[in-house]
C-alpha positions as MATLAB code, in Angstrom:
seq = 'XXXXXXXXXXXXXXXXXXXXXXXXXXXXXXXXXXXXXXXXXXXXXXXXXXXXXXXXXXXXXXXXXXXXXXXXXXXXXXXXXXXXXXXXXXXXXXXXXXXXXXXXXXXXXXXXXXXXXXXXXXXXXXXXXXXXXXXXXXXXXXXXXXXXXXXXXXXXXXXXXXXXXXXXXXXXXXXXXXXXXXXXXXXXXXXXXXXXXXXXXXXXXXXXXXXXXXXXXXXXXXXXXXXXXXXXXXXXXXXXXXXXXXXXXXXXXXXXXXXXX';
ca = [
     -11.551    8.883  -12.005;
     -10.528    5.289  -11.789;
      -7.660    4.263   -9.886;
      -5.580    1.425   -8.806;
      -3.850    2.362   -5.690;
      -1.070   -0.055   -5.091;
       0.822   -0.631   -7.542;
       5.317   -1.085   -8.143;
       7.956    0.455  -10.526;
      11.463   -0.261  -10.674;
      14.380    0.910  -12.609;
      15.335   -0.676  -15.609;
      18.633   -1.842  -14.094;
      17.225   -3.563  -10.640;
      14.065   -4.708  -12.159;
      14.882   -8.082  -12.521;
      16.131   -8.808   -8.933;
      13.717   -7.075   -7.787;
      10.756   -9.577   -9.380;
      12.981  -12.643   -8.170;
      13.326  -11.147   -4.541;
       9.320  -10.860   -4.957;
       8.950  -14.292   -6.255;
      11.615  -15.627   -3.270;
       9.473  -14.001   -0.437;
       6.213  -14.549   -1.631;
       6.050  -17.616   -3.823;
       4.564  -15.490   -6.461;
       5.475  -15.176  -10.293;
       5.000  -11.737  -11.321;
       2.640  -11.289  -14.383;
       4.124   -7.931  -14.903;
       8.011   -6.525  -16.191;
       8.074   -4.061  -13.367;
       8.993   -1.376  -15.240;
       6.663    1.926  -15.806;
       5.976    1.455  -18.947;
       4.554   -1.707  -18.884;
       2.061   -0.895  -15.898;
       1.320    2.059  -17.746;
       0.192   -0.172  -21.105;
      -1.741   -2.601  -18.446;
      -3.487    0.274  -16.445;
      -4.529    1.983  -19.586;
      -6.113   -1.274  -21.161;
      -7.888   -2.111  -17.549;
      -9.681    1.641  -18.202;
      -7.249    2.940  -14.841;
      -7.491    6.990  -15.194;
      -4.369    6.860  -12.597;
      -1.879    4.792  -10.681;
      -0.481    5.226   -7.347;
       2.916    3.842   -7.599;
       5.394    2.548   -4.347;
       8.247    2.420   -2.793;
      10.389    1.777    0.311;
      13.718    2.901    1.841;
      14.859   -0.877    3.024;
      17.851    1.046    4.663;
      18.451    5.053    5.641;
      20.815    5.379    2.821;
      18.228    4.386    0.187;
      15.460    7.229    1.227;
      17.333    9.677   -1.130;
      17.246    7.739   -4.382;
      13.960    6.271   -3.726;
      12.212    9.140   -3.416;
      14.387   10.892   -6.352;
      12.446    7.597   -8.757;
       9.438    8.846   -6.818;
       9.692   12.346   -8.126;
      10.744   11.609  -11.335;
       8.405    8.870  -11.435;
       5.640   11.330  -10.963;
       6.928   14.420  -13.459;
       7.623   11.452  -16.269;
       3.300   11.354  -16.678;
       0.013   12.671  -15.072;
      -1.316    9.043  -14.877;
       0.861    8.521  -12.144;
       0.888    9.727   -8.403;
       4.207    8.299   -6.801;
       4.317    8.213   -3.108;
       7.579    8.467   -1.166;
       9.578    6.698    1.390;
      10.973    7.356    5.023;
      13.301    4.972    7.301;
      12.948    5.313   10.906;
      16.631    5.419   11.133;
      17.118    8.286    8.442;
      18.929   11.629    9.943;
      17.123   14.514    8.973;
      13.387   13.577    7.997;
      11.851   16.406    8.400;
      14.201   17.946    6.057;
      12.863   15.117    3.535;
       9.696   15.729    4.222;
       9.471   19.365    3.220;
      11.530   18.290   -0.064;
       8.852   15.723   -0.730;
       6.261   18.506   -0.055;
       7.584   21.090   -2.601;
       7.920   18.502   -5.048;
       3.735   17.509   -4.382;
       4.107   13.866   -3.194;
       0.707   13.338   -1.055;
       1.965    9.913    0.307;
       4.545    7.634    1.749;
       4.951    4.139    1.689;
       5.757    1.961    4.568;
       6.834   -1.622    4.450;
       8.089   -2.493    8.048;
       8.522   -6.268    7.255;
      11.248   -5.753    4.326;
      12.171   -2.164    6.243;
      13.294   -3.867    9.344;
      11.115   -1.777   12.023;
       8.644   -2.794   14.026;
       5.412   -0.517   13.497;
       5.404    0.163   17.425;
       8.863    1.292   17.474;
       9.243    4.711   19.085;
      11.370    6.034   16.305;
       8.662    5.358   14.031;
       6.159    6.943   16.286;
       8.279   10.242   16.108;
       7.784    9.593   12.046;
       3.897    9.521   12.468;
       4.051   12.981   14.632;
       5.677   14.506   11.479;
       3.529   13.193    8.732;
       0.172   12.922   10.469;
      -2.104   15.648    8.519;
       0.329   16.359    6.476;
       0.777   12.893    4.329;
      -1.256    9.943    3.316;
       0.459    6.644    4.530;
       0.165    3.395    2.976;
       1.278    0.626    5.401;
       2.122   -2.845    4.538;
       0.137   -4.980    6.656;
       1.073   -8.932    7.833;
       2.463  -11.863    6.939;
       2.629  -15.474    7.961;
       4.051  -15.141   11.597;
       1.328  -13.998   14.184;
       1.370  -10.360   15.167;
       3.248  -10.244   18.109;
       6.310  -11.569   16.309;
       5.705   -9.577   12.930;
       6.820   -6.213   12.386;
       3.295   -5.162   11.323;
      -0.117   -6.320   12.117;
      -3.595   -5.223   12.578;
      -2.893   -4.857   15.947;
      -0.123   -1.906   16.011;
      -2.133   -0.362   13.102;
      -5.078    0.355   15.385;
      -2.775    1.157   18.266;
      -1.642    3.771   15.756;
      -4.759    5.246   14.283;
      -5.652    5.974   18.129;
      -2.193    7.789   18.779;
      -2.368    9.496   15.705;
      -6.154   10.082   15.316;
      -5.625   12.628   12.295;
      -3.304    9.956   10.078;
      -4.931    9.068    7.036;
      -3.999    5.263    6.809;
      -4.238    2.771    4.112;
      -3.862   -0.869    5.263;
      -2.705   -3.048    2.076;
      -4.070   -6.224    1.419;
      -7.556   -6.047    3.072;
      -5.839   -4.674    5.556;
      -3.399   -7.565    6.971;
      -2.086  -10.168    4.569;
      -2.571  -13.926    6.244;
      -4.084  -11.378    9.590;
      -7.242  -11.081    8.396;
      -8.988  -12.698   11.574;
      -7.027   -9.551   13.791;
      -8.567   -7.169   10.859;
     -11.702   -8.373   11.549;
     -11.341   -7.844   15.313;
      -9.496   -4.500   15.586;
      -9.506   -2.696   11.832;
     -12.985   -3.223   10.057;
     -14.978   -0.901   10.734;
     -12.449    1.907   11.751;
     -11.211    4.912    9.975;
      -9.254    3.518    8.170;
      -8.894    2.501    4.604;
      -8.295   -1.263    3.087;
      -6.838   -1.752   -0.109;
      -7.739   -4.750   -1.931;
      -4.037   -5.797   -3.270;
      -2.750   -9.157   -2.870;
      -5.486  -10.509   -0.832;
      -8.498  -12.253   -2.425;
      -6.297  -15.603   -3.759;
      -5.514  -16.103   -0.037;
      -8.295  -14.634    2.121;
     -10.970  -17.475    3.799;
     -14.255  -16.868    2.396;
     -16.255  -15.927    5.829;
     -13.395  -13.378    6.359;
     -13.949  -11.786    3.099;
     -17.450  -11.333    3.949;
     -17.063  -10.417    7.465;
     -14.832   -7.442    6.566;
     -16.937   -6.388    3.774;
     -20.159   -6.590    6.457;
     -18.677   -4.541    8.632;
     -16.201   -1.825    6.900;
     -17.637    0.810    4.702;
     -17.260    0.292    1.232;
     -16.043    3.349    0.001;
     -12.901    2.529    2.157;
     -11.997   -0.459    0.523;
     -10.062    0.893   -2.085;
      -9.011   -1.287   -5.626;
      -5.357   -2.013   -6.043;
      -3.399   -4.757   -7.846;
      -0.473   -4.850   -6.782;
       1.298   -4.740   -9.931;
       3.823   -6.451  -11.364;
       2.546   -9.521   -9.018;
      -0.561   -9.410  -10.664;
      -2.405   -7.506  -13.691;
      -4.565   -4.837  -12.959;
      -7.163   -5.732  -15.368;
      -7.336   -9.703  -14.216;
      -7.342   -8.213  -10.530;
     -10.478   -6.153  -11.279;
     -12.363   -9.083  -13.033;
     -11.396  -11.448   -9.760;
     -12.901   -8.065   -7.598;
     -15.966   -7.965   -9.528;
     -16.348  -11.891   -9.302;
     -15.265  -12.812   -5.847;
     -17.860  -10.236   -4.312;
     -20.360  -10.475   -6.962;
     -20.352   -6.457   -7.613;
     -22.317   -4.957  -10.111;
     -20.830   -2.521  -12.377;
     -21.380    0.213   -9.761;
     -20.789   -1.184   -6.986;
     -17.186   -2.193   -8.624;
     -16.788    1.853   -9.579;
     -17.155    2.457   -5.967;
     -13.852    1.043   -5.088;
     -12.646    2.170   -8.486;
     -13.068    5.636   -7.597;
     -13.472    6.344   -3.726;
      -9.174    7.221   -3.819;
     -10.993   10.529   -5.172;
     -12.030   11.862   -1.419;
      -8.608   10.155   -0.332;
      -6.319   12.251   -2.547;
      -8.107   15.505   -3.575;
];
């Protein structure tokens, strides 16, 4: 089973703004429509079995109707695993949680920078004693200020895997987007795992092969971060960055099997 594991979906009616909030932030034209349908059409032609699709609650009033598109997302098609969402600031989490549960979402996405939370926060920490064991979370890792003035960074990440020694953590783009130096100090090489989204157009060559020296590479998981990019073009750039042969590339093609099942 071939997967890409970070990947976007909006509504029909926000998808637009959405794709220009993108473009705003990160200077990036998205190849893709953001809509289902047209990841769906990409993912199929790039040989993807499934699609792990995400979203997150920029405010407490939002965790409802993003995780309903979660849900709905998921029952729509069985190529598609949605993963849900969670504010720190949200009332009654728990009570989410168990909804979330019953209706077999295995993951939530976290995106502190366009959340508004620092990853160290204490309210989040009482989020990660709910979900550890219980959910997979994908964290969005870095950005262009240094860590101790972003809201994520490798740095909280690994002071969170050792608080919360039985979360099972994915750290997008190679595990810190522009932090790659602190994921090369404090994340490669832990349990954790690295997705490969949004990170090989941007990542300094020694880095790249530091991190791929030293973490395990059936942690280093494929993802394309769709509509920013195509899933099929971000395989080919995979396969030709690192030089992988055809089985080597089906290692990070299909190592979200152990992850999700």
């Amino acid at each position: 089973m071939y997967y890409d594991v970070h990947t976007h979906a909006f509504h029909p009616k926000i998808s637009e703004k959405v794709l220009s909030q993108l473009n705003s932030h990160y200077g990036v034209k998205a190849t893709g429509t953001g809509l289902i349908e047209d990841l769906l059409v990409r993912a199929d032609k790039a040989g993807l079995d499934k699609v792990i699709v995400h979203t997150a609650a920029t405010d407490p009033a939002q965790v409802i109707p993003a995780n309903n598109w979660s849900i709905g997302l998921q029952e729509s098609d069985p190529r598609i695993i949605a993963f849900g969402t969670m504010h720190p600031d949200y009332k009654d989490p728990e009570k989410e949680f168990a909804r979330l549960e019953r209706n077999g979402i295995k993951g939530l996405k976290f995106h502190p920078d366009f959340q508004s939370f620092f990853m160290d926060d204490p309210k989040f920490y009482q989020i990660l004693e709910m979900i550890e064991g219980r959910f997979i979370a994908m964290f969005h890792i870095g950005d262009k200020l240094p860590p101790e003035q972003n809201p994520s960074c490798p740095i909280k990440l690994k002071k969170i895997l050792q608080n919360f020694p039985k979360l099972t953590a994915i750290a997008a783009h190679m595990g810190g987007l522009y932090h790659w130096k602190w994921v090369v100090e404090y994340l490669a090489g832990s349990d954790v795992y690295m997705d490969t989204s949004s990170a090989l157009p941007f990542m300094d060559r020694n880095l790249l092969d530091e991190i791929m020296k030293k973490h395990p590479r059936e942690k280093i998981l494929f993802g394309s971060d769709y509509p920013l990019y195509d899933p099929g073009e971000s395989m080919k750039e995979l396969q030709h960055k690192l030089k992988l042969t055809d089985s080597e590339l089906e290692v990070h093609l299909s190592s979200a099997d152990n992850l999700l099942n």
